[in-house]
Backbone as numpy.savetxt, mean C-alpha at the origin, in Angstrom:
# Nx Ny Nz CAx CAy CAz Cx Cy Cz
-22.96 7.07 -37.26 -21.81 6.77 -37.15 -20.88 7.65 -36.02
-21.33 9.28 -36.33 -20.86 9.95 -35.30 -20.98 9.63 -33.77
-22.02 9.17 -33.70 -22.68 8.68 -32.53 -22.06 7.80 -31.92
-21.46 6.90 -32.50 -20.69 5.58 -31.88 -19.26 6.48 -31.44
-18.90 6.95 -32.43 -17.47 7.54 -32.26 -17.34 8.46 -30.64
-18.45 9.13 -30.36 -18.56 9.89 -29.28 -18.47 8.87 -28.14
-19.45 7.86 -28.15 -19.70 6.66 -27.21 -18.45 6.18 -27.01
-17.34 5.83 -27.47 -15.98 5.28 -27.65 -15.18 6.24 -26.88
-15.27 7.56 -27.67 -14.38 8.53 -26.89 -14.78 8.35 -25.27
-16.19 8.38 -24.75 -16.63 8.65 -23.46 -15.79 7.23 -22.75
-16.17 6.36 -23.60 -15.61 5.07 -23.20 -13.75 5.17 -22.45
-13.23 5.38 -23.08 -11.82 5.87 -23.22 -11.47 6.99 -21.85
-12.48 7.71 -21.54 -12.44 8.63 -20.33 -12.79 7.64 -19.11
-13.56 6.38 -19.15 -14.05 5.67 -18.17 -13.30 4.83 -17.76
-12.35 4.64 -16.79 -11.33 3.72 -16.65 -11.82 3.32 -14.84
-11.85 1.74 -14.67 -12.16 1.05 -13.57 -10.62 1.65 -12.72
-11.03 1.70 -11.25 -9.86 2.14 -10.79 -8.90 0.75 -10.43
-9.32 -0.50 -10.63 -8.35 -1.64 -10.39 -7.50 -1.35 -11.50
-7.88 -0.95 -12.71 -7.09 -1.11 -14.14 -6.19 0.16 -13.70
-6.57 1.16 -13.48 -5.99 2.24 -13.19 -4.66 2.30 -12.04
-4.96 1.81 -10.94 -3.83 1.48 -10.28 -2.78 0.09 -10.89
-3.43 -0.77 -11.43 -2.23 -1.67 -12.38 -1.62 -0.55 -13.43
-2.06 -0.01 -14.02 -1.33 1.01 -15.07 -0.33 1.63 -14.47
-0.88 2.47 -13.14 0.07 3.40 -12.81 1.30 2.73 -11.77
1.04 1.59 -12.10 2.09 0.59 -11.36 2.09 0.18 -9.62
1.06 0.74 -9.22 1.16 0.69 -7.80 0.85 -0.75 -7.10
0.39 -1.85 -8.09 0.61 -3.25 -7.92 0.80 -3.92 -9.27
1.20 -5.22 -9.18 1.94 -5.89 -10.39 1.00 -6.54 -10.98
-0.20 -6.86 -10.67 -1.43 -7.19 -11.43 -2.43 -6.71 -11.21
-3.80 -6.81 -12.21 -4.92 -6.29 -11.89 -5.64 -7.28 -10.44
-5.22 -8.30 -10.43 -5.73 -8.89 -9.39 -5.10 -8.65 -7.93
-3.96 -8.18 -8.38 -3.75 -7.71 -6.56 -4.47 -6.33 -6.58
-4.42 -5.57 -7.39 -4.86 -4.20 -7.21 -6.41 -4.50 -6.77
-7.07 -5.16 -7.26 -8.65 -5.82 -6.88 -8.63 -6.43 -5.46
-7.54 -7.52 -5.18 -7.66 -7.56 -3.56 -7.14 -6.68 -2.85
-6.52 -5.40 -3.51 -6.28 -4.33 -2.14 -7.67 -3.69 -2.08
-8.17 -3.40 -3.29 -9.49 -2.65 -2.85 -10.53 -3.47 -2.04
-10.81 -4.50 -2.30 -11.48 -5.57 -1.44 -11.11 -5.63 -0.11
-9.81 -5.59 0.07 -9.09 -5.74 1.67 -9.26 -4.44 2.47
-9.81 -3.41 1.51 -10.18 -2.06 2.54 -8.61 -1.04 2.44
-7.42 -1.49 1.44 -6.72 -0.81 1.69 -6.12 0.50 0.73
-7.49 0.76 -0.53 -7.73 1.61 -0.86 -9.06 2.40 -0.65
-8.42 3.70 -0.31 -9.82 4.68 -0.18 -10.26 6.00 -0.97
-11.05 6.19 -1.42 -11.44 7.56 -2.30 -12.02 8.40 -1.16
-11.29 9.60 -0.87 -11.77 10.58 -0.38 -12.47 10.05 1.02
-11.94 9.29 1.55 -11.73 8.77 2.73 -12.93 7.74 2.92
-13.35 7.34 2.15 -14.46 5.98 2.02 -13.73 5.15 1.30
-14.25 3.70 1.76 -14.05 2.19 0.79 -14.39 2.34 -0.30
-14.18 1.85 -1.32 -14.59 1.69 -2.92 -14.53 0.24 -3.32
-15.03 0.06 -4.20 -15.14 -0.98 -5.27 -14.49 -0.79 -6.16
-13.99 -1.87 -6.75 -13.20 -2.16 -7.73 -13.55 -1.70 -9.18
-15.05 -1.60 -9.42 -15.42 -1.04 -10.84 -15.61 0.59 -10.30
-15.34 1.24 -9.34 -15.39 2.80 -9.47 -14.41 3.37 -10.65
-15.08 4.24 -11.29 -14.46 4.97 -12.42 -13.69 6.15 -11.80
-12.43 6.10 -12.55 -11.33 6.95 -11.71 -11.39 8.41 -12.95
-11.70 9.41 -12.23 -11.45 10.64 -13.29 -10.18 11.43 -12.46
-9.93 12.56 -13.22 -8.98 13.34 -12.98 -9.26 14.20 -11.66
-8.35 14.45 -10.88 -8.87 15.37 -9.39 -8.83 14.25 -8.63
-9.20 12.65 -8.77 -9.71 12.39 -7.81 -8.56 11.66 -6.36
-8.81 12.19 -5.18 -8.05 11.72 -4.49 -8.05 10.60 -3.58
-6.70 9.74 -3.66 -6.68 8.11 -3.48 -5.88 7.99 -2.35
-5.89 6.94 -0.80 -5.41 6.91 -0.46 -4.91 5.70 -0.20
-3.51 4.97 -0.62 -2.99 3.71 -0.93 -2.40 2.88 -0.40
-2.88 2.09 1.03 -1.64 1.89 1.69 -1.30 0.36 1.16
0.42 0.28 1.08 1.21 -0.56 0.61 2.19 -1.54 2.02
1.79 -2.15 2.33 2.50 -2.91 3.48 2.46 -1.71 4.63
3.60 -1.36 5.14 3.88 -0.16 6.18 3.33 1.18 5.52
3.98 1.14 4.57 3.77 3.20 4.06 2.38 3.08 3.77
1.78 4.20 3.77 1.00 5.59 3.15 0.61 6.30 2.19
-0.09 6.44 1.05 0.44 7.15 -0.10 -0.58 8.14 -0.07
-0.94 9.44 -0.05 -2.09 9.74 -0.56 -1.71 10.64 -1.89
-2.58 10.29 -3.11 -2.17 10.82 -4.60 -3.64 11.36 -5.08
-3.16 12.36 -5.81 -4.17 12.91 -6.54 -4.03 12.72 -7.88
-4.84 11.77 -8.99 -4.82 11.28 -9.93 -4.98 12.78 -11.33
-3.71 12.89 -11.54 -3.45 13.59 -13.06 -3.84 13.39 -14.14
-3.85 12.07 -14.64 -4.19 11.48 -15.88 -4.83 10.09 -15.62
-5.15 9.83 -17.26 -5.85 8.45 -17.23 -5.10 7.63 -18.05
-4.82 6.17 -17.60 -4.50 5.18 -18.83 -5.19 3.98 -18.46
-5.20 2.97 -19.72 -5.86 1.84 -19.49 -4.44 1.00 -19.78
-3.41 1.57 -19.98 -2.48 0.77 -20.37 -0.93 1.02 -19.61
-0.53 -0.58 -19.38 0.80 -0.35 -18.31 1.82 0.06 -19.15
2.65 1.01 -18.66 3.45 1.26 -19.82 5.07 1.67 -18.33
5.99 2.16 -18.82 7.18 1.85 -17.79 6.99 3.02 -16.80
7.84 2.57 -15.80 7.69 3.72 -14.30 7.71 5.04 -15.03
8.62 5.72 -15.64 8.72 6.80 -15.84 7.47 7.50 -16.23
6.70 6.90 -17.46 5.45 7.29 -17.90 3.90 6.96 -16.85
4.54 5.83 -15.95 3.57 5.75 -15.02 3.39 6.97 -13.69
4.51 6.98 -13.78 4.48 8.17 -12.50 3.78 9.60 -13.17
3.57 9.99 -14.08 3.06 10.86 -14.62 1.69 10.98 -14.56
0.91 9.69 -14.02 -0.44 9.50 -13.74 -1.05 10.12 -12.57
-0.07 10.22 -11.51 -0.28 10.63 -10.48 0.31 11.89 -9.57
0.31 12.23 -8.86 1.51 13.31 -8.18 0.73 12.87 -6.66
2.03 12.34 -5.44 1.91 12.50 -4.38 1.58 14.09 -3.66
1.01 13.95 -2.39 0.74 15.07 -1.81 2.25 15.31 -1.05
2.00 16.51 -0.66 3.97 16.89 0.14 3.69 16.46 1.54
2.27 16.44 1.90 2.42 15.95 3.49 2.49 14.59 3.35
1.71 13.87 2.40 1.81 12.47 2.51 3.68 11.95 2.37
4.14 12.75 1.74 5.64 12.40 1.22 6.76 12.21 2.39
6.18 13.57 3.33 6.88 13.75 4.59 6.28 12.90 5.64
5.49 12.49 5.60 5.03 11.87 6.64 5.44 10.08 6.44
5.42 9.75 5.15 5.92 8.41 4.79 7.35 8.24 5.16
8.13 9.50 4.90 9.89 9.48 5.15 10.15 9.68 6.62
9.04 10.36 7.28 9.26 10.20 8.79 9.32 9.10 9.45
8.25 8.31 9.05 7.65 6.92 9.30 9.10 6.01 8.87
9.46 6.05 7.91 10.49 5.20 7.24 11.64 4.92 8.39
11.91 6.88 8.48 13.29 6.95 9.31 13.13 6.36 10.66
11.71 6.37 10.99 11.70 5.69 12.68 11.52 4.47 12.76
11.13 3.56 11.52 11.44 2.20 11.69 12.76 1.91 11.51
13.45 2.62 10.85 15.04 2.36 10.51 15.65 2.39 12.03
15.18 3.55 12.58 15.88 3.81 13.71 15.59 3.13 14.46
14.56 2.56 14.68 13.80 1.38 15.36 14.45 -0.13 15.54
14.78 -0.42 14.51 15.23 -1.77 14.05 16.83 -1.81 14.27
17.54 -0.70 13.92 18.84 -0.72 14.18 19.38 -1.03 15.70
18.61 -1.19 16.78 19.03 -1.38 17.77 18.43 -3.05 18.45
17.77 -3.77 17.47 17.34 -5.19 18.00 18.63 -6.03 16.99
18.89 -7.04 17.47 19.93 -7.77 17.19 18.93 -8.92 16.79
18.89 -9.66 15.41 18.19 -10.74 14.97 18.90 -11.54 14.91
18.81 -12.88 15.45 19.70 -14.18 15.47 18.61 -15.41 15.07
19.03 -16.07 14.07 18.46 -16.94 13.55 18.82 -18.37 14.05
19.43 -18.54 15.28 19.93 -19.76 15.92 19.02 -19.83 17.27
19.31 -21.46 17.25 18.34 -22.08 18.40 19.22 -21.56 19.68
18.28 -21.37 20.61 19.03 -20.94 21.71 19.83 -21.98 22.48
20.87 -21.74 23.14 21.87 -22.56 24.00 21.02 -23.21 25.04
21.44 -24.05 26.07 21.16 -24.57 27.41 20.80 -23.49 28.31
21.72 -22.59 28.43 21.79 -21.17 29.26 20.77 -20.60 29.01
20.49 -20.35 27.74 19.52 -19.53 27.05 17.74 -20.28 27.56
17.94 -21.51 27.13 16.25 -22.08 27.69 16.71 -21.81 29.22
17.24 -22.18 30.10 17.27 -22.17 31.44 16.72 -20.76 31.68
17.02 -19.38 31.07 16.59 -18.11 31.09 15.17 -18.19 30.75
14.91 -18.85 29.88 13.65 -19.10 29.07 12.58 -19.00 30.14
12.93 -20.52 30.53 12.22 -21.48 31.47 11.99 -20.40 32.48
12.73 -19.87 33.50 12.87 -19.41 34.26 11.65 -18.11 34.30
11.97 -17.31 33.34 11.24 -16.01 33.29 9.61 -16.66 33.23
9.65 -17.61 32.34 8.24 -17.96 32.04 7.49 -18.66 33.41
8.25 -19.32 34.40 8.27 -19.67 35.94 7.70 -18.28 36.57
8.59 -17.76 36.34 8.72 -16.50 37.55 6.88 -15.80 37.24
6.67 -15.48 35.68 5.78 -14.46 35.06 4.63 -15.40 35.60
4.37 -16.51 35.33 2.97 -17.63 35.34 2.50 -17.56 36.61
3.79 -18.46 37.50 2.97 -18.95 38.54 3.78 -17.86 39.64
4.53 -17.26 39.61 5.23 -16.24 40.73 6.07 -16.56 41.60
6.74 -17.96 40.80 7.51 -18.40 41.86 8.81 -17.73 41.25
9.84 -18.10 42.49 11.15 -17.02 42.16 12.11 -18.11 42.51
11.95 -19.15 42.55 13.12 -20.59 42.58 13.57 -20.60 41.48
């Protein structure tokens, strides 16, 4: 009976990476975390991994979500999804990752501030300018 208990205790220490990412609240569902792993968005020590990889404390993960990339160190294991404050205790983001991510966010915000996004159709005058621009660039015609 004691042998079965130690096997169960060992099973508690073995958690799949897709389940840990879900429990740490990086992804809303396990299937989304599995898709991210299969898509190459999660790396372990610079290498692509499989969803069945076992997570251990001290493992360094690179997680790419949208335009952001986080480098985190696994601090604790959990197979249950809990609240965000408890999930944040499962990992620690490296300082260089934080600064780089904040720098990229600031650059994106600064770049988007200069663009005016319009959801209107071009006017007749705008279309003439577009057609003239295309004609000049494609044909070399200046008329």
